[in-house]
Coordinates of C-alpha atoms in Angstrom, one line a residue:
X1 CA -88.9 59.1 -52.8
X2 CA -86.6 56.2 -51.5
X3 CA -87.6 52.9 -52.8
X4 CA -87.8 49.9 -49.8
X5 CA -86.6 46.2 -50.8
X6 CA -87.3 43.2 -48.7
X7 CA -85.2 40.7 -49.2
X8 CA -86.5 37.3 -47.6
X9 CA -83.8 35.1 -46.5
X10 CA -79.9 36.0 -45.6
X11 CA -77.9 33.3 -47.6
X12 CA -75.0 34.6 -49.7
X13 CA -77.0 35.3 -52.8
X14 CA -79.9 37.4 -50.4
X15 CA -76.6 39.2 -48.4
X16 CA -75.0 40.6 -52.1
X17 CA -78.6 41.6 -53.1
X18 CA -79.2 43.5 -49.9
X19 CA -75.5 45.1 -50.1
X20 CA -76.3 45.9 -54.1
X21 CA -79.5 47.3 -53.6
X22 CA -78.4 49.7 -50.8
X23 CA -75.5 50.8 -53.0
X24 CA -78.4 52.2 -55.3
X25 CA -79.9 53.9 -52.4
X26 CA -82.1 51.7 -51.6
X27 CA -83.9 50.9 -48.0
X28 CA -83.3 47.7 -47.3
X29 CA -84.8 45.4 -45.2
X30 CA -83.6 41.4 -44.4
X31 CA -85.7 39.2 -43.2
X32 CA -84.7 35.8 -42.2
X33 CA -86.3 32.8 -40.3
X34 CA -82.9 31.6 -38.7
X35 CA -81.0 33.2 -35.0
X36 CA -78.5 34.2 -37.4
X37 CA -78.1 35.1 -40.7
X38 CA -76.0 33.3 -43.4
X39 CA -78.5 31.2 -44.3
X40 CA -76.9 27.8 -45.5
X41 CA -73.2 29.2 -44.2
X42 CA -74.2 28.9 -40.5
X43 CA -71.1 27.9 -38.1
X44 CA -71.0 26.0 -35.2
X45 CA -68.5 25.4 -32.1
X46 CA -68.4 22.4 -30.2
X47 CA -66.5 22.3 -27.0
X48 CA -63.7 24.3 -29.1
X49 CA -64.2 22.9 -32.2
X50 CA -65.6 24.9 -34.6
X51 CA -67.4 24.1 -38.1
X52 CA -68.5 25.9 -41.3
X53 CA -71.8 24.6 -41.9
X54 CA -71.9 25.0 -45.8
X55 CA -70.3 26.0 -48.6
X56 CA -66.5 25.6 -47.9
X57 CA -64.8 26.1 -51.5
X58 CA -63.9 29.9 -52.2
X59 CA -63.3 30.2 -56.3
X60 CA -64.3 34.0 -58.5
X61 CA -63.0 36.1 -55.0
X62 CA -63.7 39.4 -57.0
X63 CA -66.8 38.8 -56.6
X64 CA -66.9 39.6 -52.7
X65 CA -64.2 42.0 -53.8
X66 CA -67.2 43.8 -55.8
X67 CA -69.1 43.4 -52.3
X68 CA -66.5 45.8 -50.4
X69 CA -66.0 48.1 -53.4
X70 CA -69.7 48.9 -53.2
X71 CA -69.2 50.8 -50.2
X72 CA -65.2 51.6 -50.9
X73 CA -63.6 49.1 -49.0
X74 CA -61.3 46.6 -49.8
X75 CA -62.2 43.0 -48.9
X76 CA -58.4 41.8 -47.9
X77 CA -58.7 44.7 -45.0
X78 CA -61.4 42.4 -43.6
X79 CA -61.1 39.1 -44.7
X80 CA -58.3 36.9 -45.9
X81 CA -58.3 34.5 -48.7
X82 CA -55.6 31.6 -48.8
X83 CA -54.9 29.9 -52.0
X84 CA -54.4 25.8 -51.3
X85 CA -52.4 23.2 -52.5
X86 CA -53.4 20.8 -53.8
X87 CA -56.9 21.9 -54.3
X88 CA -58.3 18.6 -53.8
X89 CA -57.0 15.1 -53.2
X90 CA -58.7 12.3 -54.8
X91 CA -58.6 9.3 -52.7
X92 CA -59.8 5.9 -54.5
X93 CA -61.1 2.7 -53.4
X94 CA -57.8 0.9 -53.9
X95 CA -55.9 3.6 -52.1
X96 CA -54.5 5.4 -55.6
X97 CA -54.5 8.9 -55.0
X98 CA -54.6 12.2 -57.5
X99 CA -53.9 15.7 -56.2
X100 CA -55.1 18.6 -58.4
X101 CA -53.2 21.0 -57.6
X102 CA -52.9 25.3 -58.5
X103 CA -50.1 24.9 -61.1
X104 CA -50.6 23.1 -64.2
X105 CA -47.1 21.2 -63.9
X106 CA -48.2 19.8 -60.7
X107 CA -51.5 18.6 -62.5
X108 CA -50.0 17.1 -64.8
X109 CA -47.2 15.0 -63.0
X110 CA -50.3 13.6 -61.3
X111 CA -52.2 13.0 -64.5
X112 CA -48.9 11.3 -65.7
X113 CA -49.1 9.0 -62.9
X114 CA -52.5 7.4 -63.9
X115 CA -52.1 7.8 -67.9
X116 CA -49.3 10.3 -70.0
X117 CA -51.6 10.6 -72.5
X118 CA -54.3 11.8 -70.8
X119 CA -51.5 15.1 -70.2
X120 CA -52.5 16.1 -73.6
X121 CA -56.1 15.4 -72.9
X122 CA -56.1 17.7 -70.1
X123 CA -54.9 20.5 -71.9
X124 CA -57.9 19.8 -74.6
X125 CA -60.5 19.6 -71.5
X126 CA -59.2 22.8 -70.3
X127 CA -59.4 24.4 -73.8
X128 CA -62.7 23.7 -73.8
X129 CA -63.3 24.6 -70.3
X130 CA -62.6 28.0 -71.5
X131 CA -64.8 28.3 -74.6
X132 CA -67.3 27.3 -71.9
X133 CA -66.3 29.5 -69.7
X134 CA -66.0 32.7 -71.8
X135 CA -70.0 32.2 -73.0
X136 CA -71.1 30.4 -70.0
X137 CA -69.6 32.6 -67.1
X138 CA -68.5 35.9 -68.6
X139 CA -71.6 36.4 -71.4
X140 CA -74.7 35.6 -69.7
X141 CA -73.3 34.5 -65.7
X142 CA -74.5 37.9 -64.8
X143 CA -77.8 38.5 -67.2
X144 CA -80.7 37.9 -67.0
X145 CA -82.7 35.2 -68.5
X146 CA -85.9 36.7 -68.8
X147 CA -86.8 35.9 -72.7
X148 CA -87.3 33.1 -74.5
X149 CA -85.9 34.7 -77.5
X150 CA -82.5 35.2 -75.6
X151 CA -82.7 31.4 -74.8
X152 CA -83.5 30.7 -78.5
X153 CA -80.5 33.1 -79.7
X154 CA -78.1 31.2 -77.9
X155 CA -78.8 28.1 -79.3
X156 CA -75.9 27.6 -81.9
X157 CA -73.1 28.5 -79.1
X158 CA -75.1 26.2 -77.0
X159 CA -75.0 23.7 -79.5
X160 CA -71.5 24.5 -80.8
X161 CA -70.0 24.4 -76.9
X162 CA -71.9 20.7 -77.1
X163 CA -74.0 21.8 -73.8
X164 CA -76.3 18.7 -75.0
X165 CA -73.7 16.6 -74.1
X166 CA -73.1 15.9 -70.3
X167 CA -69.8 16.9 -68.0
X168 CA -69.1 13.1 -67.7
X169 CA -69.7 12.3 -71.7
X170 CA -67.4 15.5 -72.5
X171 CA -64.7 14.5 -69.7
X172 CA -64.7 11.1 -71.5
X173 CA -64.0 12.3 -74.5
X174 CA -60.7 14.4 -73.7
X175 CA -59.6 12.0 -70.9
X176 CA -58.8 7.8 -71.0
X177 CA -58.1 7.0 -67.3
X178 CA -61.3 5.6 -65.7
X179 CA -59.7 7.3 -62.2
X180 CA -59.0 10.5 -63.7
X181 CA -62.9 10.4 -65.6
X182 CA -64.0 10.3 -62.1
X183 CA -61.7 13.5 -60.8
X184 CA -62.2 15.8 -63.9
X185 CA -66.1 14.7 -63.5
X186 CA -66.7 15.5 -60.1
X187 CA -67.3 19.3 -60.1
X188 CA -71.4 19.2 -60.8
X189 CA -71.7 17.4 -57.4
X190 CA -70.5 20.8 -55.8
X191 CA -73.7 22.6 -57.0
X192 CA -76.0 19.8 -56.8
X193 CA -75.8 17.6 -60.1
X194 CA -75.3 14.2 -61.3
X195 CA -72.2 14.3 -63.7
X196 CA -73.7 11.9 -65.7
X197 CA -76.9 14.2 -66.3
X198 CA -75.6 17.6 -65.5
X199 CA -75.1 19.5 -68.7
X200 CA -71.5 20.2 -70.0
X201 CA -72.0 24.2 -69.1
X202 CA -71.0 23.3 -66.1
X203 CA -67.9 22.1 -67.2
X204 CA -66.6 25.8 -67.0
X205 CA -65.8 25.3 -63.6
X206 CA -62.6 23.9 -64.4
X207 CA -61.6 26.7 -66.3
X208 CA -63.2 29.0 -63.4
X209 CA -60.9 27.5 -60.6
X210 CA -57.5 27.7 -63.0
X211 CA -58.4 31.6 -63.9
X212 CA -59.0 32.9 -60.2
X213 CA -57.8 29.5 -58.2
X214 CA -59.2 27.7 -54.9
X215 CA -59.1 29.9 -51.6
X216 CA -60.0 29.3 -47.7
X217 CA -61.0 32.3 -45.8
X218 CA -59.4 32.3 -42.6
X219 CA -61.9 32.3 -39.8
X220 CA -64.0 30.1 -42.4
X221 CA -67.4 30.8 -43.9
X222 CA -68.5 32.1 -40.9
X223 CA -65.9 34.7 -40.9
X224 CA -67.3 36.0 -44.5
X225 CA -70.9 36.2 -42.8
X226 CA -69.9 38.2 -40.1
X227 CA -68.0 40.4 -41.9
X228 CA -70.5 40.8 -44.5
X229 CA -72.9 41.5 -41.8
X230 CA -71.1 44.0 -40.5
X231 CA -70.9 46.3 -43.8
X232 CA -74.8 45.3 -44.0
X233 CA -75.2 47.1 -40.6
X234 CA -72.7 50.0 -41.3
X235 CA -74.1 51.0 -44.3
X236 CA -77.7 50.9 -42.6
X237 CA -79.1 47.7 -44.0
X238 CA -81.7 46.7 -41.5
X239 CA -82.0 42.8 -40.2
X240 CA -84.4 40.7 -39.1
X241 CA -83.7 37.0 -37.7
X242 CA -85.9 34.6 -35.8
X243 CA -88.8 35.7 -38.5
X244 CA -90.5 33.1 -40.7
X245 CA -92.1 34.3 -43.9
X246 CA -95.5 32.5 -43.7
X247 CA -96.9 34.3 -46.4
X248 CA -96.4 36.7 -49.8
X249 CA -99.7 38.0 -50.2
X250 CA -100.5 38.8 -53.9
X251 CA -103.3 41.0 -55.3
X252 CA -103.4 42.7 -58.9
X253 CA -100.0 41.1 -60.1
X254 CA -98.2 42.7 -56.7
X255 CA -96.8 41.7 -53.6
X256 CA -98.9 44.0 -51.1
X257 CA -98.2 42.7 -47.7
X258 CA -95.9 39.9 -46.2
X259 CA -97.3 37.9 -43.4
X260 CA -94.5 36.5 -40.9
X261 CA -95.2 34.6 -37.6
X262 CA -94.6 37.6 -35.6
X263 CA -96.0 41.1 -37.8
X264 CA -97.4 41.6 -40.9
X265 CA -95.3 43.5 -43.2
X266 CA -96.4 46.2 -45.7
X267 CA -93.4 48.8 -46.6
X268 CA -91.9 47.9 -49.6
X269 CA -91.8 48.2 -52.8
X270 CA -90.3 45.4 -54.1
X271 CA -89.5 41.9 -52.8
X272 CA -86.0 39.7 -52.9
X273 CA -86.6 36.2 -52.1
X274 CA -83.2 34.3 -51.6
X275 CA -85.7 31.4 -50.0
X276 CA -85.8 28.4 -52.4
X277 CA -88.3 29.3 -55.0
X278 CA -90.3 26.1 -55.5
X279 CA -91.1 26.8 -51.4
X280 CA -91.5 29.8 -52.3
X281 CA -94.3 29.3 -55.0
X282 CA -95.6 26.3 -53.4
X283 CA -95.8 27.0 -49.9
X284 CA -95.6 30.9 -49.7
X285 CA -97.9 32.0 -52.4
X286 CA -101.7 31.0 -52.3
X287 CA -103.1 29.5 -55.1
X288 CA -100.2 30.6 -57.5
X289 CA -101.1 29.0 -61.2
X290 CA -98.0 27.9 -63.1
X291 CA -98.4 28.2 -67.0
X292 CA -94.9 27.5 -67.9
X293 CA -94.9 23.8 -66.9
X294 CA -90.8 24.3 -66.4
X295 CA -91.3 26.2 -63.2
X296 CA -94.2 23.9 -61.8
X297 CA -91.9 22.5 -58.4
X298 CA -94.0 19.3 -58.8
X299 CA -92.8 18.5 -62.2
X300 CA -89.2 19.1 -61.3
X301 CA -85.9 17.4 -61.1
X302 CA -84.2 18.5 -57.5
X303 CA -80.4 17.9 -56.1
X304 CA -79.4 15.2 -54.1
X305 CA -80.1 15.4 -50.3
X306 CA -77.0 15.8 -48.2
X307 CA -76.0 14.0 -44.8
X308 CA -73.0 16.2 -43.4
X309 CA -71.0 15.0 -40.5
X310 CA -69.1 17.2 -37.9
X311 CA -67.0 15.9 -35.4
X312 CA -63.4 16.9 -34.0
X313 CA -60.5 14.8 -33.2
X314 CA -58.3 14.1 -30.4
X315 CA -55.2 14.1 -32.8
X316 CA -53.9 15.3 -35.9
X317 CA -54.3 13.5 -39.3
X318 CA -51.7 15.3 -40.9
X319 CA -51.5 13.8 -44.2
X320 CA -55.5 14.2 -45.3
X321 CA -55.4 17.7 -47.5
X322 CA -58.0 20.3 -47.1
X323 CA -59.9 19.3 -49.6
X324 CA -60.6 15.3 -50.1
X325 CA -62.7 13.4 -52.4
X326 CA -63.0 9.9 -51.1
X327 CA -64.3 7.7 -54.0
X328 CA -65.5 4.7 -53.8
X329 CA -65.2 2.4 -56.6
X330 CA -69.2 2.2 -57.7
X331 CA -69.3 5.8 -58.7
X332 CA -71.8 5.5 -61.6
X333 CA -74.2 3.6 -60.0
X334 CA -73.8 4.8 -56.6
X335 CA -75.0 8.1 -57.8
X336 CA -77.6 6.3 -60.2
X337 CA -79.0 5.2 -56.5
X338 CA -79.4 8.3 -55.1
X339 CA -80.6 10.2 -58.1
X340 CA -82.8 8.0 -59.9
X341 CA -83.9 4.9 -57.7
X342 CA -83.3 7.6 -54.3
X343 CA -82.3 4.5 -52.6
X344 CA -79.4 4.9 -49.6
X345 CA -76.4 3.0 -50.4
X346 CA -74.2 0.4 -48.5
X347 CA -71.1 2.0 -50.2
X348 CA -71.0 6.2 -50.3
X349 CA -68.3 8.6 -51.9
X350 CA -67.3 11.7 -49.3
X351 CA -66.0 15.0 -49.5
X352 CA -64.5 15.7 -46.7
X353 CA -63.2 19.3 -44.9
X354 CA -60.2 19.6 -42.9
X355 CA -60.0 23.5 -42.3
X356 CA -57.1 22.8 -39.5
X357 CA -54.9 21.9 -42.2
X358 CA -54.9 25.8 -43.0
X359 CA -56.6 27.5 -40.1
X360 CA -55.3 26.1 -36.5
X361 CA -57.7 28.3 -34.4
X362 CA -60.9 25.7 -35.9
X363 CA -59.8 23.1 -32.8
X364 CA -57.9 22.7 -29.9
X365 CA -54.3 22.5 -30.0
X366 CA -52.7 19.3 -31.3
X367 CA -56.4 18.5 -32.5
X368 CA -58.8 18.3 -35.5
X369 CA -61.5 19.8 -36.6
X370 CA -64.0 17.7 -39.9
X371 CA -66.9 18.2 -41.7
X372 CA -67.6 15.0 -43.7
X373 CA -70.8 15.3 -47.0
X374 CA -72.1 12.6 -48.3
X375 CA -74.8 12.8 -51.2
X376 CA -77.6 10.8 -50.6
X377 CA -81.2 10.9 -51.8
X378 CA -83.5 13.7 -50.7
X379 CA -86.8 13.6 -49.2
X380 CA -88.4 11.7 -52.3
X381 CA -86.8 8.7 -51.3
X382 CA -88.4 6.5 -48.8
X383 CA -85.8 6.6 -45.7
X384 CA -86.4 7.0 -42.4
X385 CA -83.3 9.4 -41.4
X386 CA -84.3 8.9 -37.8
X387 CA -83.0 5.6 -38.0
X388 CA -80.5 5.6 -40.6
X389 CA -78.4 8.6 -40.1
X390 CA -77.1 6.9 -36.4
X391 CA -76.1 3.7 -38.9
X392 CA -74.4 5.9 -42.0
X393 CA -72.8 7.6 -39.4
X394 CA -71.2 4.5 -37.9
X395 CA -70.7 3.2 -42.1
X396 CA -68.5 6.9 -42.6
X397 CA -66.6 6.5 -39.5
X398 CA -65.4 2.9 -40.0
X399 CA -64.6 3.5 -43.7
X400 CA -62.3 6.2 -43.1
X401 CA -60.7 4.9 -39.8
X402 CA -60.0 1.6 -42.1
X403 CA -58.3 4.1 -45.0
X404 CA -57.2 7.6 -44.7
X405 CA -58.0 8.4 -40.7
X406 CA -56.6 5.4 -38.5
X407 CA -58.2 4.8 -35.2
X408 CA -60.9 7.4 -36.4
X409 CA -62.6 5.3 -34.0
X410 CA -60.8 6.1 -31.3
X411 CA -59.7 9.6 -31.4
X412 CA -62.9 10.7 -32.6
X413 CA -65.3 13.5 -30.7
X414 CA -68.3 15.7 -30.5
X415 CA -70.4 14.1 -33.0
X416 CA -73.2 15.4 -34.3
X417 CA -75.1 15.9 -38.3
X418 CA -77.4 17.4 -40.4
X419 CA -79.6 15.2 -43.2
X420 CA -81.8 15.6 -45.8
X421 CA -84.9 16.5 -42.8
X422 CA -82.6 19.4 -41.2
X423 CA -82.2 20.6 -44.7
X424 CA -86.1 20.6 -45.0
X425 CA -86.9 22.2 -42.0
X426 CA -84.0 24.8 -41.0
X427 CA -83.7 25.6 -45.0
X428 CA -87.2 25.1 -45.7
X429 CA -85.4 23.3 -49.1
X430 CA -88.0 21.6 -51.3
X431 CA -87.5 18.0 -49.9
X432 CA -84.8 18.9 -48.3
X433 CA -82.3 19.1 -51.4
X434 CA -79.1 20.5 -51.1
X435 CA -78.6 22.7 -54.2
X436 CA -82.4 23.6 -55.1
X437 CA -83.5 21.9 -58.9
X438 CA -80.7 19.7 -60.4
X439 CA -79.0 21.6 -63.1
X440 CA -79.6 20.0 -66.1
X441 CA -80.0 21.4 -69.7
X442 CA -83.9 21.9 -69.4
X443 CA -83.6 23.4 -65.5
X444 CA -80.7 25.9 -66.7
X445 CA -80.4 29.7 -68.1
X446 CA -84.2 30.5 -69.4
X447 CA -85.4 27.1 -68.1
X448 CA -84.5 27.6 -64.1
X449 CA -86.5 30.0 -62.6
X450 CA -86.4 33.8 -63.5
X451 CA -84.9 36.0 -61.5
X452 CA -87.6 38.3 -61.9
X453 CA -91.6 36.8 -61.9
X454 CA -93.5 36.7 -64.9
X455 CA -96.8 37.3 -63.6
X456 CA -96.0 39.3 -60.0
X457 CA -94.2 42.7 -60.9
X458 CA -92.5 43.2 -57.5
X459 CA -91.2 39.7 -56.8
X460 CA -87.4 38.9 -57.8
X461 CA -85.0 36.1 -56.8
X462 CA -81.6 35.6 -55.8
X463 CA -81.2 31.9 -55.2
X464 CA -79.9 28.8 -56.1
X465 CA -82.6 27.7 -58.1
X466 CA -82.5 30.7 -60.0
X467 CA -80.5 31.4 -62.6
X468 CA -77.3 31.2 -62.9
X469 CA -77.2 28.2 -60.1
X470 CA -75.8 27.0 -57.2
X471 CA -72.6 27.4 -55.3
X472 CA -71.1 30.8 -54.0
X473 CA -69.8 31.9 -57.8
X474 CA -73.8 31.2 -58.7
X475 CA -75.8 32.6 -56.1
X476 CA -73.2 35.7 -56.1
X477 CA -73.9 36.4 -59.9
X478 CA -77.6 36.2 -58.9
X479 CA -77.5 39.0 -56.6
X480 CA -76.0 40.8 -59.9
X481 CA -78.9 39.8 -61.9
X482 CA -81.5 41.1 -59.9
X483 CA -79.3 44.5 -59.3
X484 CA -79.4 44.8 -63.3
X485 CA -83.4 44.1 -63.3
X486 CA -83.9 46.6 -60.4
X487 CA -82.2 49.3 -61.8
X488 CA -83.9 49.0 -64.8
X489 CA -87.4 48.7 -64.0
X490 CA -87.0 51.4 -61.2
X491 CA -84.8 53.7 -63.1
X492 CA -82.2 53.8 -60.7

């Protein structure tokens, strides 16, 4: 008989594991709690300005490719990638500025602006990158980490990679330039880490972004959903939205019925969750005893909290790139802040998303469309985002109109942002993080949480706080994961 998944929660990584589980033959059902799905990769328009919610960065492409194949159908009939350049421009708080760009030339006539040496030092990082890489990504991205023993197996390429070491300590060792240390550095804040914590793994990144490069989907984000819900639908993938999983009801080791707000749910076989597992086990599962302290959400490092402001403009600012990291000059200790102490900050570093610099339809003509992040602490920290969001707001604006946007002030429109509480409660992310646990060593491979349950036979996860990670190349390879698990426990 055909087997029935339910996959709770339509982010990327529960979207891949609904399309990979109906390419087994699967009956698949999505449920998730928002109007529409996409989970964290919503979109909004705004009196003709329109904004991609989340994730923004396209890097490993084949791996949507792999989406389309499933169902023999080529992604670039549906959707279409653009490569940028530069990738990302650096801006520092003296008005320096770095652009990484696609070609290694191009990289390094920047890097030869800051420090020739550090040319050569490049070269070392990206050798490295790839050692990384080719264990990190291609080994074990896509397998599951369901053994201690594996974990233990690994330990001299682990310890021969230097994964003890962090990104920022292994940057520093390849690179002089206390701007460029910054740059090269900067990547584990994509998926949620501290650089100065986040274990060097992560550093594969680099190597990621030179071997398939850095793409925008025209249309944006939202553009990938809806096409991605569209081969859900075609391929007879049923979805659910406006339904909140209250409840996974357990009983001898089993998920045996699913309790929403609006009907109780009982045929399945197996269960997906692409929610963010410590709400998952904390909130969704009654009583659930943890006797691996690693997984116990209380004793657990999370991401930083994000505040992400959207607004258009009534002009063009033709010179900011795509991409731009705006640094300011306290990076250390300005993440220190928001990480350790979970303090808000006077000062702030940005990323900052200009998608009319490749797509022209995202705003009216002759205007701008932005979408400004800004780490800050999550919900541990004591802040009253009522009151402050209105002020850090104002801080953002000011900053920018004084630097890289002139009379932001002025030209700026159709405000509005999301903070640490939206996170909480439209995500239902454990205090409101934005990338589920931070990654470091001891939250990583064997030590995040499984992609298959330990204790509950029918419970699996495809998440960003499962293994591999965060970001769209993580939560992709999750979905992966859990198709490998599937098929072998149901013999498929």
């Amino acid at each position: 008989m055909t087997k029935s998944a339910l996959v709770v929660g339509s982010g990327f990584g529960g979207i891949a594991t609904a399309l990979r589980l109906r390419a087994l033959g699967l009956d698949v059902h999505v449920v998730e709690r928002q109007e529409s799905i996409g989970g964290r990769a919503q979109a909004f328009e705004v009196d003709g300005y329109r904004h991609d919610a989340g994730p923004t960065v396209i890097t490993a492409p084949f791996l949507f490719d792999e989406l389309f194949d499933l169902f023999n159908k080529k992604r670039s009939d549906h959707l279409k990638f653009v490569s940028l350049e530069p990738w990302y421009r650096y801006y520092f708080h003296d008005g320096r500025v770095f652009d990484y760009s696609s070609t290694i030339k191009k990289t390094n006539d920047e890097i030869s602006k800051f420090e020739k040496s550090d040319v050569v030092g490049y070269s070392r990082l990206l050798d490295q990158s790839k050692k990384i890489f080719d264990i990190g990504f291609t080994k074990l991205g896509d397998q599951p980490f369901l053994s201690f023993i594996k974990m233990i197996s690994l330990v001299p390429n682990l310890i021969k990679l230097k994964s003890y070491l962090t990104v920022s300590q292994l940057v520093n060792k390849y690179l002089k330039n206390p701007y460029l240390r910054k740059a090269f550095s900067i990547h584990p804040l994509l998926v949620g880490g501290d650089p100065h914590t986040t274990t060097s793994i992560y550093l594969l990144i680099h190597y990621l972004e030179r071997k398939w490069g850095v793409y925008f989907c025209m249309g944006g984000t939202g553009k990938i959903v809806s096409e991605l819900k569209k081969l859900m639908l075609e391929n007879s993938v049923k979805i659910k939205t406006n339904t909140d999983v209250k409840e996974l009801v357990v009983k001898n080791n089993k998920i045996i019925k699913i309790l929403t707000d609006k009907e109780t749910i009982t045929d399945f076989d197996l269960v997906v969750c692409n929610a963010d597992p410590p709400t998952v086990y904390s909130e969704m599962i009654k009583n659930f005893k943890f006797n691996n302290p690693f997984k116990n959400p209380k004793k657990l490092l999370y991401s930083m909290g994000l505040f992400v402001l959207f607004f258009g403009t009534k002009k063009k600012y033709e010179n900011v790139a795509h991409h731009t990291i705006w640094m300011t000059e306290r990076f250390k200790y300005l993440l220190k802040d928001i990480f350790k102490k979970k303090i808000l900050p006077k000062d702030f570093s940005l990323y900052i998303h200009r998608p009319t610099a490749t797509d022209k339809s995202f705003a009216p003509e002759g205007c701008d469309s932005f979408y400004v992040l800004c780490p800050v602490p999550n919900l541990q920290g004591n802040i009253n985002w009522d009151v402050e969001s209105e002020k850090l707001k104002d801080r953002i604006v000011k900053e920018l109109s004084k630097t890289i946007m002139p009379d932001l002030e002025e030209t700026i429109t159709d405000v509005f942002w999301m903070n640490p509480k939206n996170f909480k409660n439209d995500y239902r992310s454990m205090y409101g993080s934005g990338f589920s646990i931070a990654p470091i060593f001891t939250q990583s491979a064997w030590f995040r949480y499984h992609n298959k349950d330990s204790k509950i036979n029918n419970l699996y996860f495809s998440a960003a706080g499962s293994h591999p990670g965060a970001g769209i190349p993580g939560v992709l390879s999750s979905a992966k994961v859990v198709e490998k698990i599937i098929k072998e426990d149901f013999k498929l």
